[in-house]
Short mmCIF file of C-alpha atoms in Angstrom, two decimals:
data_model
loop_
_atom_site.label_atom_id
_atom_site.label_comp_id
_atom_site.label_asym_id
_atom_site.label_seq_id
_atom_site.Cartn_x
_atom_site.Cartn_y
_atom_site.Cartn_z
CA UNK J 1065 92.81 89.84 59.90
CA UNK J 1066 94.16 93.45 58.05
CA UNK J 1067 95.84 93.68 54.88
CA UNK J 1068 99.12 93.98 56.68
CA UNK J 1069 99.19 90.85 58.56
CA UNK J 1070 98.72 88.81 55.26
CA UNK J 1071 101.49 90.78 53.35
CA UNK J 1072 103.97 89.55 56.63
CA UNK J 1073 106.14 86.49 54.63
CA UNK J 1074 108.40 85.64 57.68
CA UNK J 1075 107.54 85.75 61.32
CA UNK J 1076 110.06 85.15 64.62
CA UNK J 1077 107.98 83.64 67.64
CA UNK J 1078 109.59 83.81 70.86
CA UNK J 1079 108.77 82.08 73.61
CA UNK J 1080 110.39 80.71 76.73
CA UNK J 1081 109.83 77.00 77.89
CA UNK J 1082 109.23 74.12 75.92
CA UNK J 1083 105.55 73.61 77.56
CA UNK J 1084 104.29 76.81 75.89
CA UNK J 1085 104.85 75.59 72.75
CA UNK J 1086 104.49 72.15 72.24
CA UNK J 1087 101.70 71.80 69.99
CA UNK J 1088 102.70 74.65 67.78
CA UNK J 1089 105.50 72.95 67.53
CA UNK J 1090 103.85 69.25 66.15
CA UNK J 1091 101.67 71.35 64.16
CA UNK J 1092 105.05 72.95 62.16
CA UNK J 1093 106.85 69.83 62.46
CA UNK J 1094 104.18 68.63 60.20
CA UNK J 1095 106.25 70.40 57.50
CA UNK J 1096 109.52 69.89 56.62
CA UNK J 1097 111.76 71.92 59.44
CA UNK J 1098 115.21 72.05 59.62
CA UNK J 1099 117.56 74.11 62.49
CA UNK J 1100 118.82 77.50 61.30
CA UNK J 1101 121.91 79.78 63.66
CA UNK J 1102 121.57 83.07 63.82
CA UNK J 1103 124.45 84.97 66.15
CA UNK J 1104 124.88 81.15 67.83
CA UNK J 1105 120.89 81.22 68.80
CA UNK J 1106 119.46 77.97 67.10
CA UNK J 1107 116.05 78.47 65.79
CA UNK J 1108 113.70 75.90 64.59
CA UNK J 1109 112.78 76.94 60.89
CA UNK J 1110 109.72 75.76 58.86
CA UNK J 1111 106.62 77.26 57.27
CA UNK J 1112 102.37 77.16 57.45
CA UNK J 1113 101.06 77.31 54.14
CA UNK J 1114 103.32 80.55 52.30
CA UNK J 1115 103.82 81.87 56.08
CA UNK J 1116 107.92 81.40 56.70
CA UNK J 1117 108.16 80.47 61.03
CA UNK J 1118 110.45 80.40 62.93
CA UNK J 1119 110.55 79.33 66.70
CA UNK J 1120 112.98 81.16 69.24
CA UNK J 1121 113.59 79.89 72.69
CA UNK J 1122 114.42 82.44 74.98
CA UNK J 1123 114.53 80.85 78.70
CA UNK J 1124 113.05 82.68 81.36
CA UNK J 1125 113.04 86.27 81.49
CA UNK J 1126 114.86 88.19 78.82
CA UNK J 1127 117.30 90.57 79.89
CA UNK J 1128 120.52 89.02 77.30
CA UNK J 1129 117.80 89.04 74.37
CA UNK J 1130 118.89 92.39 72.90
CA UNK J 1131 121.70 91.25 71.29
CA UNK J 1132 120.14 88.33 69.34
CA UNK J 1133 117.81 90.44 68.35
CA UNK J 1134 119.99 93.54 67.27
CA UNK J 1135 121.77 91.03 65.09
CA UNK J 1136 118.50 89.10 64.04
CA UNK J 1137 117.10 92.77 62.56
CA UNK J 1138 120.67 93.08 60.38
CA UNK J 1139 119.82 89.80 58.87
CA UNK J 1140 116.05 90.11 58.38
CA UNK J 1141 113.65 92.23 56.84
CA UNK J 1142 112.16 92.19 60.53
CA UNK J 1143 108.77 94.08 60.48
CA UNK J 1144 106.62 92.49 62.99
CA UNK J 1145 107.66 89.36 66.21
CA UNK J 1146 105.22 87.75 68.42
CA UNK J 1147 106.35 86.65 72.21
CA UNK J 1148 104.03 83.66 73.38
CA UNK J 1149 104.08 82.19 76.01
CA UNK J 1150 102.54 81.75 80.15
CA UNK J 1151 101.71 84.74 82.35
CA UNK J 1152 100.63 85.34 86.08
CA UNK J 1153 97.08 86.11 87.08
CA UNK J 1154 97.20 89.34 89.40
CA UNK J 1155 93.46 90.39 88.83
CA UNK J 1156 90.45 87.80 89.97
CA UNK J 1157 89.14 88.23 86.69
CA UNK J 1158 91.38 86.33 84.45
CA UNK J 1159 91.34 81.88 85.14
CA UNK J 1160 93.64 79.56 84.48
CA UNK J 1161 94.08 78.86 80.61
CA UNK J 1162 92.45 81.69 79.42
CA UNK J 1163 93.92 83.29 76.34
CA UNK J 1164 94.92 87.24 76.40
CA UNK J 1165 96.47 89.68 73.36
CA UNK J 1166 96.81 93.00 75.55
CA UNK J 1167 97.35 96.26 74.22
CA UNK J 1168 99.46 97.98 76.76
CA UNK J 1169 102.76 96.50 78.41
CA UNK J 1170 104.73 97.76 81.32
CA UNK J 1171 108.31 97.31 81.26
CA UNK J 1172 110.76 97.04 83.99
CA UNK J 1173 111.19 100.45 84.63
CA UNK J 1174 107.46 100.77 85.01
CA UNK J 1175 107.43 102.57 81.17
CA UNK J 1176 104.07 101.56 79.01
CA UNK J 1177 104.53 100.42 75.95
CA UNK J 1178 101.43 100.48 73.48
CA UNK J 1179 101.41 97.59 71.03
CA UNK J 1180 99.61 98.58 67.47
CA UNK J 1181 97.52 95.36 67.53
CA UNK J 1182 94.71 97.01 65.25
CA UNK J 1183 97.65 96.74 62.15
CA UNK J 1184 97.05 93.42 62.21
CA UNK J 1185 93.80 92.13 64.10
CA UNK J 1186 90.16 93.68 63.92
CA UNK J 1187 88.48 94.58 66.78
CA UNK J 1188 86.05 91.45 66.49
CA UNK J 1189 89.13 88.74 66.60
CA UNK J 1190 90.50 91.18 69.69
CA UNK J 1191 87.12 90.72 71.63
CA UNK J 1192 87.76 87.25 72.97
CA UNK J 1193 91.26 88.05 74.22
CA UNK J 1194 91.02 91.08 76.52
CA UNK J 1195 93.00 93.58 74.62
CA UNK J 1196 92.20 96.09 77.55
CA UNK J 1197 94.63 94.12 79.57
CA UNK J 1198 97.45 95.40 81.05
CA UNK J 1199 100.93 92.92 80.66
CA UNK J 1200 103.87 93.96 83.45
CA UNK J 1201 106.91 92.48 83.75
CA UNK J 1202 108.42 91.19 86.75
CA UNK J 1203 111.87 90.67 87.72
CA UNK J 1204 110.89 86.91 89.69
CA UNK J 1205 108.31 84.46 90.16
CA UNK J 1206 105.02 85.24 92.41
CA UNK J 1207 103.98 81.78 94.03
CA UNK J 1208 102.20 83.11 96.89
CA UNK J 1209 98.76 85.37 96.66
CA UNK J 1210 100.19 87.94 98.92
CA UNK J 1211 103.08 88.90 96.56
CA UNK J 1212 100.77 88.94 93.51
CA UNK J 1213 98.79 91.46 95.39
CA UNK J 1214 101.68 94.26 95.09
CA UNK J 1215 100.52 94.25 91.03
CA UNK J 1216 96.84 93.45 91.86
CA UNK J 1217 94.20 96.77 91.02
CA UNK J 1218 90.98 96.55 90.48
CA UNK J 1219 90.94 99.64 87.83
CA UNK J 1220 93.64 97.88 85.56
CA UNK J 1221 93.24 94.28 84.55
CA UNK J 1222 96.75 93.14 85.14
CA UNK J 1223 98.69 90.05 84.44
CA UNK J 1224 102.25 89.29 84.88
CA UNK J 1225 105.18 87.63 83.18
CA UNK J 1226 109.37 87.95 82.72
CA UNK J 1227 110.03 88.68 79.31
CA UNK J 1228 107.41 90.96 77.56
CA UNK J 1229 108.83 94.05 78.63
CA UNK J 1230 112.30 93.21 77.81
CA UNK J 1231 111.18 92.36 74.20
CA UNK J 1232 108.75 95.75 74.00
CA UNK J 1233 110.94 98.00 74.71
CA UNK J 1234 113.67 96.54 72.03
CA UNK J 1235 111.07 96.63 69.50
CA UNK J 1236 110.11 100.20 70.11
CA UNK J 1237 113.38 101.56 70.13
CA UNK J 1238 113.71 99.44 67.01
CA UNK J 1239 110.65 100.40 65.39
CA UNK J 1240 109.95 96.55 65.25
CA UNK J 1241 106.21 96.05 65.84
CA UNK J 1242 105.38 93.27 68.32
CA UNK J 1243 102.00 91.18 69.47
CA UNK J 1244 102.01 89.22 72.83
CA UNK J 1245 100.01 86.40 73.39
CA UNK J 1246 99.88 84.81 76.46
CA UNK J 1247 97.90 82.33 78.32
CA UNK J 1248 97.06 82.28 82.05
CA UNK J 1249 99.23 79.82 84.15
CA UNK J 1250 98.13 80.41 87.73
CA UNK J 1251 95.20 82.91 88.70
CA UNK J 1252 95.31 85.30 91.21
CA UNK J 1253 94.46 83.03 93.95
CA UNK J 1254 96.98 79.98 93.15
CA UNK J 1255 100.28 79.47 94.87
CA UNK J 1256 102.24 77.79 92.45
CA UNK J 1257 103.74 74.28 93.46
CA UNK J 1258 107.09 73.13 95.20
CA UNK J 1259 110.23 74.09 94.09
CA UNK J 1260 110.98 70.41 92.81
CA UNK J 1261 108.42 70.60 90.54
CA UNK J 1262 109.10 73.75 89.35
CA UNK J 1263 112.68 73.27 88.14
CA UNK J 1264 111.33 70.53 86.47
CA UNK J 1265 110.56 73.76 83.49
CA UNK J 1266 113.02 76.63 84.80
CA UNK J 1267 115.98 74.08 84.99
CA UNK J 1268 117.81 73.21 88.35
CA UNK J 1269 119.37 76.69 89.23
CA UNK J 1270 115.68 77.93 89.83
CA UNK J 1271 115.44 79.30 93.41
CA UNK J 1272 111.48 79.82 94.35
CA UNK J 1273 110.86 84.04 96.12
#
């Protein structure tokens, strides 16, 4: 860990369904917690040793983000978020539950956005999490192989998810700094389940591609 992740005193994690963060959760919760409001976004408030945390729901994808966060930034000393959370397998190489920081994002517009991970992790905590991959965001859900292989190269280890590149290029523009981590949900080769089951975690208005 660098110097500047341990002078950080508060910290905003985003994330988007309830199943991504469920044991962070119980492991707060272990604290005393209580529900804060900020711009009529509740956030579950609490703390991990001196660390201040505070849990943001976003739902999925993030385009109506911005202006939580614009308001967020006039009423914190914001210096650094992290955005946890599933992604999409679109390169054979990455399995189902593995772990990944990357470096690089790609936004909607197909912009890259570099993430200055080595502020605030060394190179030997980076190893295990394949910095060198690449995160892009997607404007729907992939459940069949053939529609993950429009993002699939084998030069660029690429994973996919909804929300990253909404929150990137926000904290770029505000000079925010940002780490993503994300665990695999489905691999390159898995078509994701019925639409029943799905709405079961994107809520009833979901509509599988």
């Amino acid at each position: 860990m660098n110097s500047q992740l341990s002078q950080i005193e508060e910290v905003f994690i985003f994330y988007s369904l309830e199943a991504e963060i469920k044991f962070f959760k119980q492991k707060l919760k272990q604290n005393q917690t209580r529900i804060i409001s900020i711009a009529g976004q509740k956030i579950l408030s609490g703390s991990l040793g001196d660390l201040k945390v505070n849990l943001v729901k976003l739902g999925v994808g993030a385009k109506r983000i911005a202006p939580f966060l614009n308001e967020l930034k006039k009423q914190r000393d914001l210096s650094l978020i992290i955005l946890t959370g599933f992604a999409g397998g679109a390169d054979p190489c990455f399995k189902i539950g593995q772990v990944i920081i990357p470096r690089k994002l790609i936004n909607i517009d197909n912009q890259e956005i570099v993430l200055p991970l080595e502020n605030y992790l060394t190179s030997s905590e980076l190893a295990s999490y394949s910095p060198e991959a690449i995160l892009m965001t997607v404007s729907r859900i992939y459940h069949q192989n053939d529609k993950k292989e429009l993002y699939h190269d084998y030069s660029k280890k690429r994973v996919i998810d909804m929300e990253s590149g909404y929150i990137g290029t926000w904290a770029r523009k505000n000079k925010v700094d940002l780490i993503v981590v994300k665990a695999i949900s489905d691999a390159y080769n898995t078509r994701l389940p019925s639409t029943p089951f799905l709405k079961q975690f994107f809520g009833q208005n979901f509509k599988q591609k």
